[in-house]
Amino acid sequence: MKIREDEKRSHRMMLEQRLVLENEFERKRQAEKELLRNIEQLELQERALLQQRSRNELLDREIAVRRMKDDDMNRRLEVLKQKERVLKDKVQQKNDNYMIREVTTNDQIKLSTRIPTLPSFDGKNFEEWKLETVCMMRTGLYSDYAVSQAIRNSLKGDTRRILLTIKPSESAEELIAKMTENFGEVKSVERIVQEFYSAKQHETESCSAWGIRLEALFQQAVNKGEIEERKRDNKLKERFWRGLNSEQLKAATRVSYESSDSFEKLKRKTRLEEEENNQVNATGKTLVNQQSTDDRLKVLDEMLERLKTIEAQMSNMKKHNLEGKREYESYEATKSSDQERRQDRHTNGGLYYRGGYRRGRYPNRGQTRYHNQENESTAENKHSHLNEKSLSRQGTMEAKQN
């Protein structure tokens, strides 16, 4: 009985253990399934990431290829722009150098056989010289040979050396092309545009000269194709007013600048204001010059008065000096005569003494040295007195001059 209960108990315990093991196994199997699902999801995410990365790499390669194509396109555009500029320059040069003249049966203009005259060209102001030449060609009044000879005759100095590189049979158009290659404008387009927008009126430059210089810069920019001709009036008006050197002129013409006035009208008003300012300045300078002239004349009059005073003092000094000289000469003559008389008395008095030692009676004994010293001191006193008088007069003159 006891054995049977033990077996039942053990059987029950075994059943419980089996149930626990089955539950544990089921739990582990569920955990395994969960892990497998997670692994599958992670693998799917990994594959998605790989696909996304591959797509990104493809996009990066496409972007790099497009950038390369864009760079190539930019380079081609730059090359095309340069070609366009070169072609524009060539077309402009041909338009400037080519003489357009329609010859019809009813054309009554006769070509002149006289050699025309062009301004001398020494290497400076080429554009002005070229304009004169092109205008002469377009008139059609002269033959091509006459214009070519006029071009050769106008060359001066070192510029004539270019004739050594030109054939005698070349036309006027070819001569101008050769001159343009050697003396034409070599500034870049950017430099010309920069000079136009940064130009300012010089201190000594008039408004008229400033306007002409600005128009020349604008025309160069138009010829290079950087500024449109239709913007001519607005651009010139703006740059002309902003480039004025005088703030006073700017303030006087601000209303015209901000209004709808044209460039020419603004320039005329500016010139008028400049002329009025110049007249006011000239009047002020005249008054200042007149005042300075009056001051100078006053100083000259004072100097003349001083010179007259000095001349009078000099003449008085000369008179006093002559009088002193005469007194001194008379004094010297008196002194010499006194000395001769004393010497005669000494000589005659020595005859009465034995041995010629001049002992005994001597009327002036013991007085000769005293007389000589007294006479010398008197002469020195007179001479010093004259010197003091002359010095006192000179001091008085210097004091008056000062």
XYZ file of C-alpha atoms in Angstrom:
402
model
C 0.000 0.000 0.000
C 2.721 2.302 0.873
C 4.604 1.353 -2.239
C 1.609 2.116 -4.365
C 1.283 5.554 -2.866
C 4.952 6.207 -3.448
C 4.590 5.194 -7.076
C 1.574 7.449 -7.470
C 3.443 10.271 -5.824
C 6.448 9.742 -8.041
C 4.200 9.417 -11.087
C 2.524 12.646 -10.169
C 5.849 14.353 -9.639
C 7.056 13.081 -12.996
C 3.904 14.378 -14.635
C 4.473 17.734 -13.013
C 8.099 17.772 -14.139
C 7.040 16.817 -17.652
C 4.510 19.645 -17.632
C 7.135 22.056 -16.391
C 9.549 20.865 -19.063
C 6.857 21.137 -21.740
C 6.056 24.674 -20.586
C 9.730 25.558 -20.534
C 10.180 24.066 -23.989
C 7.149 25.924 -25.281
C 8.441 29.174 -23.796
C 11.846 28.655 -25.379
C 10.211 27.782 -28.696
C 8.188 30.987 -28.546
C 11.375 32.928 -27.714
C 13.101 31.245 -30.646
C 10.257 32.212 -32.959
C 10.440 35.775 -31.644
C 14.185 35.866 -32.238
C 13.733 34.480 -35.738
C 11.140 37.143 -36.478
C 13.459 39.850 -35.141
C 16.345 38.467 -37.156
C 14.182 38.394 -40.257
C 13.115 42.000 -39.676
C 16.704 43.060 -39.116
C 17.731 41.291 -42.299
C 14.954 43.062 -44.136
C 16.070 46.392 -42.697
C 19.648 45.598 -43.642
C 18.621 44.793 -47.191
C 16.587 48.017 -47.294
C 19.560 49.986 -46.023
C 21.807 48.353 -48.585
C 19.327 49.190 -51.308
C 19.053 52.773 -50.047
C 22.832 53.063 -49.896
C 23.143 51.736 -53.419
C 20.518 54.212 -54.579
C 22.394 57.016 -52.778
C 25.632 55.949 -54.402
C 23.930 55.986 -57.768
C 22.598 59.447 -57.039
C 26.051 60.612 -55.956
C 27.538 59.293 -59.159
C 24.799 60.951 -61.188
C 25.372 64.237 -59.323
C 29.123 64.010 -59.914
C 28.514 63.301 -63.596
C 26.121 66.221 -63.837
C 28.614 68.487 -62.084
C 31.280 67.459 -64.547
C 28.880 68.143 -67.381
C 27.992 71.493 -65.809
C 31.674 72.417 -65.515
C 32.214 71.406 -69.119
C 29.220 73.493 -70.109
C 30.556 76.496 -68.187
C 33.920 76.139 -69.884
C 32.261 75.890 -73.273
C 30.152 78.941 -72.470
C 33.266 80.881 -71.438
C 34.995 79.873 -74.655
C 31.938 80.875 -76.651
C 31.774 84.230 -74.850
C 35.413 84.858 -75.638
C 34.787 83.958 -79.270
C 31.785 86.267 -79.264
C 33.907 89.135 -77.910
C 36.607 88.483 -80.467
C 34.031 88.407 -83.253
C 32.419 91.616 -81.960
C 35.810 93.300 -81.908
C 36.519 92.116 -85.429
C 33.110 93.236 -86.658
C 33.542 96.617 -84.956
C 36.998 96.958 -86.430
C 35.726 96.100 -89.888
C 32.862 98.550 -89.489
C 35.317 101.250 -88.441
C 37.853 100.481 -91.138
C 35.559 99.642 -94.029
C 34.504 102.497 -96.261
C 30.820 102.156 -97.084
C 29.926 103.920 -100.242
C 27.180 103.012 -102.677
C 28.113 103.788 -106.222
C 25.185 104.159 -108.612
C 24.878 105.293 -112.162
C 23.443 108.594 -110.982
C 26.331 109.229 -108.580
C 27.642 112.707 -109.346
C 30.418 112.729 -106.702
C 33.845 112.885 -108.267
C 36.797 111.502 -106.330
C 39.357 114.146 -105.566
C 42.896 113.461 -106.716
C 44.309 115.816 -104.094
C 46.066 114.189 -101.137
C 44.042 115.101 -97.998
C 45.610 116.065 -94.686
C 45.188 114.146 -91.453
C 46.247 115.219 -87.935
C 49.792 114.220 -87.076
C 50.112 110.969 -85.136
C 53.142 110.333 -82.915
C 51.872 107.353 -80.926
C 49.437 109.247 -78.657
C 45.653 109.789 -78.936
C 45.215 106.939 -81.402
C 41.426 106.752 -81.085
C 41.004 110.428 -82.117
C 43.346 109.958 -85.067
C 41.551 106.765 -86.097
C 38.149 108.497 -85.951
C 39.413 111.260 -88.255
C 40.712 108.665 -90.714
C 37.519 106.571 -90.720
C 35.362 109.690 -91.221
C 37.539 110.681 -94.185
C 37.129 107.227 -95.710
C 33.348 107.210 -95.256
C 32.882 110.538 -97.004
C 33.870 108.908 -100.284
C 35.434 112.155 -101.510
C 38.932 110.711 -101.827
C 40.311 107.653 -103.520
C 41.767 104.792 -101.530
C 45.256 105.703 -102.720
C 44.836 109.309 -101.529
C 43.641 108.211 -98.072
C 46.506 105.695 -97.808
C 49.037 108.385 -98.670
C 47.440 110.764 -96.156
C 47.812 108.085 -93.469
C 51.499 107.645 -94.323
C 52.100 111.391 -94.300
C 50.446 111.797 -90.878
C 52.859 109.428 -89.122
C 55.547 111.264 -87.155
C 58.547 110.248 -85.074
C 59.012 106.595 -84.191
C 55.575 105.681 -85.540
C 56.916 106.022 -89.094
C 58.973 102.878 -88.495
C 55.780 100.881 -88.952
C 55.938 101.761 -92.661
C 58.873 99.349 -92.927
C 56.461 96.478 -92.173
C 53.737 97.578 -94.607
C 53.650 96.882 -98.308
C 53.361 99.937 -100.552
C 50.304 98.449 -102.243
C 48.221 97.987 -99.078
C 44.873 99.768 -98.930
C 43.760 102.347 -96.412
C 41.645 99.755 -94.597
C 44.654 97.450 -94.232
C 46.779 100.345 -92.990
C 44.226 101.187 -90.291
C 44.039 97.523 -89.264
C 47.832 97.436 -88.949
C 47.842 100.647 -86.913
C 45.092 99.276 -84.654
C 47.133 96.145 -83.948
C 50.127 98.227 -82.845
C 48.552 101.301 -81.227
C 44.920 100.334 -80.495
C 43.286 99.896 -77.107
C 44.586 96.834 -75.240
C 42.578 97.175 -72.021
C 40.345 94.278 -71.049
C 36.569 94.598 -71.051
C 36.448 94.414 -67.255
C 39.043 97.185 -66.976
C 37.109 99.500 -69.302
C 33.838 98.945 -67.424
C 35.604 99.488 -64.091
C 37.126 102.757 -65.312
C 33.695 103.979 -66.421
C 31.962 103.226 -63.109
C 34.858 104.520 -60.962
C 35.611 107.685 -62.976
C 35.546 111.025 -61.114
C 36.127 114.652 -62.046
C 39.655 115.930 -61.489
C 40.246 119.024 -59.368
C 41.456 121.154 -62.297
C 39.043 119.619 -64.823
C 36.080 121.635 -66.055
C 32.575 120.183 -66.219
C 32.687 120.203 -70.012
C 35.959 118.244 -70.124
C 34.646 115.860 -67.460
C 31.526 115.150 -69.524
C 33.541 114.510 -72.695
C 35.897 112.131 -70.893
C 32.957 110.240 -69.370
C 31.243 109.895 -72.763
C 34.459 108.546 -74.282
C 34.683 105.882 -71.554
C 31.020 104.973 -72.083
C 31.532 104.620 -75.836
C 34.463 102.261 -75.263
C 32.272 100.082 -73.024
C 29.499 100.123 -75.648
C 31.940 99.103 -78.377
C 33.008 96.137 -76.235
C 29.360 95.073 -75.853
C 29.243 95.388 -72.047
C 26.744 98.276 -71.833
C 23.652 98.685 -73.982
C 23.342 101.816 -76.088
C 19.732 102.360 -75.000
C 20.935 102.985 -71.415
C 23.200 105.789 -72.568
C 21.323 108.779 -71.151
C 20.579 107.260 -67.724
C 24.096 105.886 -67.227
C 25.832 109.102 -68.283
C 23.485 111.244 -66.210
C 24.070 109.169 -63.081
C 27.857 108.864 -63.425
C 28.281 112.541 -64.410
C 26.479 113.875 -61.325
C 27.985 111.368 -58.867
C 31.486 111.992 -60.200
C 31.401 115.775 -59.716
C 34.267 116.982 -57.563
C 32.436 119.967 -56.045
C 29.777 119.334 -53.403
C 28.473 122.841 -54.079
C 27.756 121.935 -57.719
C 26.084 118.703 -56.606
C 23.792 120.588 -54.251
C 22.949 123.172 -56.929
C 22.086 120.540 -59.579
C 20.466 117.881 -57.378
C 16.943 118.860 -58.474
C 17.856 118.456 -62.140
C 19.556 115.119 -61.401
C 16.556 113.708 -59.547
C 14.106 114.984 -62.170
C 13.508 113.621 -65.661
C 16.034 115.970 -67.270
C 18.338 114.466 -69.876
C 22.080 114.150 -69.553
C 22.701 117.105 -71.872
C 20.332 119.342 -69.901
C 22.001 118.366 -66.614
C 25.400 119.104 -68.116
C 24.285 122.568 -69.306
C 22.948 123.459 -65.845
C 26.149 122.228 -64.219
C 28.254 124.339 -66.584
C 26.089 127.386 -65.809
C 26.560 126.888 -62.048
C 30.285 126.393 -62.563
C 30.551 129.634 -64.535
C 28.736 131.587 -61.806
C 30.992 130.122 -59.108
C 34.071 131.026 -61.144
C 32.888 134.636 -61.473
C 32.308 134.913 -57.704
C 35.730 133.428 -56.982
C 37.373 135.767 -59.500
C 35.728 138.818 -57.855
C 36.929 137.708 -54.429
C 40.452 137.187 -55.718
C 40.419 140.658 -57.318
C 39.447 142.296 -54.010
C 42.124 140.366 -52.151
C 44.739 141.278 -54.751
C 43.723 144.971 -54.620
C 43.975 145.011 -50.824
C 47.375 143.329 -50.902
C 48.537 145.866 -53.524
C 47.449 148.770 -51.302
C 49.329 147.262 -48.367
C 52.441 146.890 -50.483
C 52.249 150.493 -51.668
C 51.904 151.661 -48.067
C 54.976 149.666 -47.052
C 56.919 151.083 -50.009
C 55.990 154.639 -49.003
C 57.216 154.006 -45.463
C 60.461 152.559 -46.807
C 60.976 155.609 -49.034
C 60.461 157.940 -46.061
C 63.005 155.963 -44.065
C 65.481 156.084 -46.938
C 65.092 159.857 -47.180
C 65.692 160.180 -43.427
C 68.777 157.975 -43.658
C 70.142 160.001 -46.595
C 69.685 163.245 -44.618
C 71.443 161.744 -41.609
C 74.261 160.471 -43.812
C 74.775 163.917 -45.331
C 74.854 165.493 -41.845
C 77.389 162.907 -40.745
C 79.564 163.661 -43.739
C 79.482 167.384 -42.904
C 80.389 166.745 -39.252
C 83.166 164.379 -40.283
C 84.609 166.997 -42.646
C 84.484 169.636 -39.910
C 86.153 167.292 -37.441
C 88.780 166.397 -39.991
C 89.543 170.062 -40.625
C 89.783 170.735 -36.860
C 92.080 167.777 -36.417
C 94.305 168.867 -39.324
C 94.561 172.405 -37.928
C 95.339 170.955 -34.529
C 98.077 168.764 -35.996
C 99.538 171.734 -37.874
C 99.582 173.827 -34.688
C 101.157 170.982 -32.769
C 103.924 170.451 -35.329
C 104.721 174.191 -35.408
C 104.945 174.271 -31.589
C 107.306 171.319 -31.605
C 109.531 173.006 -34.204
C 109.721 176.174 -32.113
C 110.628 174.214 -28.994
C 113.310 172.337 -30.877
C 114.786 175.615 -32.117
C 114.850 177.029 -28.573
C 116.577 173.903 -27.237
C 119.162 174.062 -29.984
C 119.943 177.755 -29.435
C 120.041 177.439 -25.590
C 122.727 174.734 -25.667
C 125.334 177.122 -27.162
C 125.838 178.984 -23.823
C 126.952 175.880 -21.882
C 130.345 174.253 -21.772
C 130.672 170.873 -23.332
C 127.299 171.181 -24.855
C 125.625 169.437 -21.923
C 122.921 172.132 -21.715
C 123.452 172.950 -18.050
C 122.717 176.279 -16.492
C 119.912 178.503 -17.748
C 117.177 176.680 -19.605
C 113.887 178.512 -20.004
C 111.768 175.378 -20.440
C 113.744 173.034 -18.231
C 111.574 170.322 -16.688
C 108.583 171.317 -18.835
C 109.253 169.553 -22.157
C 108.009 166.152 -21.134
C 105.038 167.675 -19.350
C 104.168 169.816 -22.396
C 104.420 166.827 -24.743
C 102.209 164.685 -22.517
C 99.692 167.489 -22.171
C 99.600 168.100 -25.921
C 99.258 164.400 -26.668
C 96.476 164.002 -24.100
C 94.711 167.049 -25.547
C 94.959 165.609 -29.079
C 93.712 162.241 -27.878
C 90.849 163.886 -26.031
C 89.827 165.834 -29.122
C 90.083 162.762 -31.318
C 88.072 160.636 -28.876
C 85.526 163.462 -28.621
C 85.097 163.420 -32.405
C 84.755 159.637 -32.380
C 82.127 159.841 -29.641
C 80.168 162.393 -31.674
C 80.249 160.216 -34.775
C 79.301 157.130 -32.758
C 76.445 158.973 -31.078
C 75.133 160.094 -34.489
C 75.352 156.518 -35.829
C 73.522 155.215 -32.770
C 70.817 157.813 -33.284
C 70.451 156.716 -36.921
C 70.206 153.056 -36.004
C 67.628 153.840 -33.337
C 65.541 155.778 -35.859
C 65.810 152.956 -38.383
C 64.681 150.451 -35.810
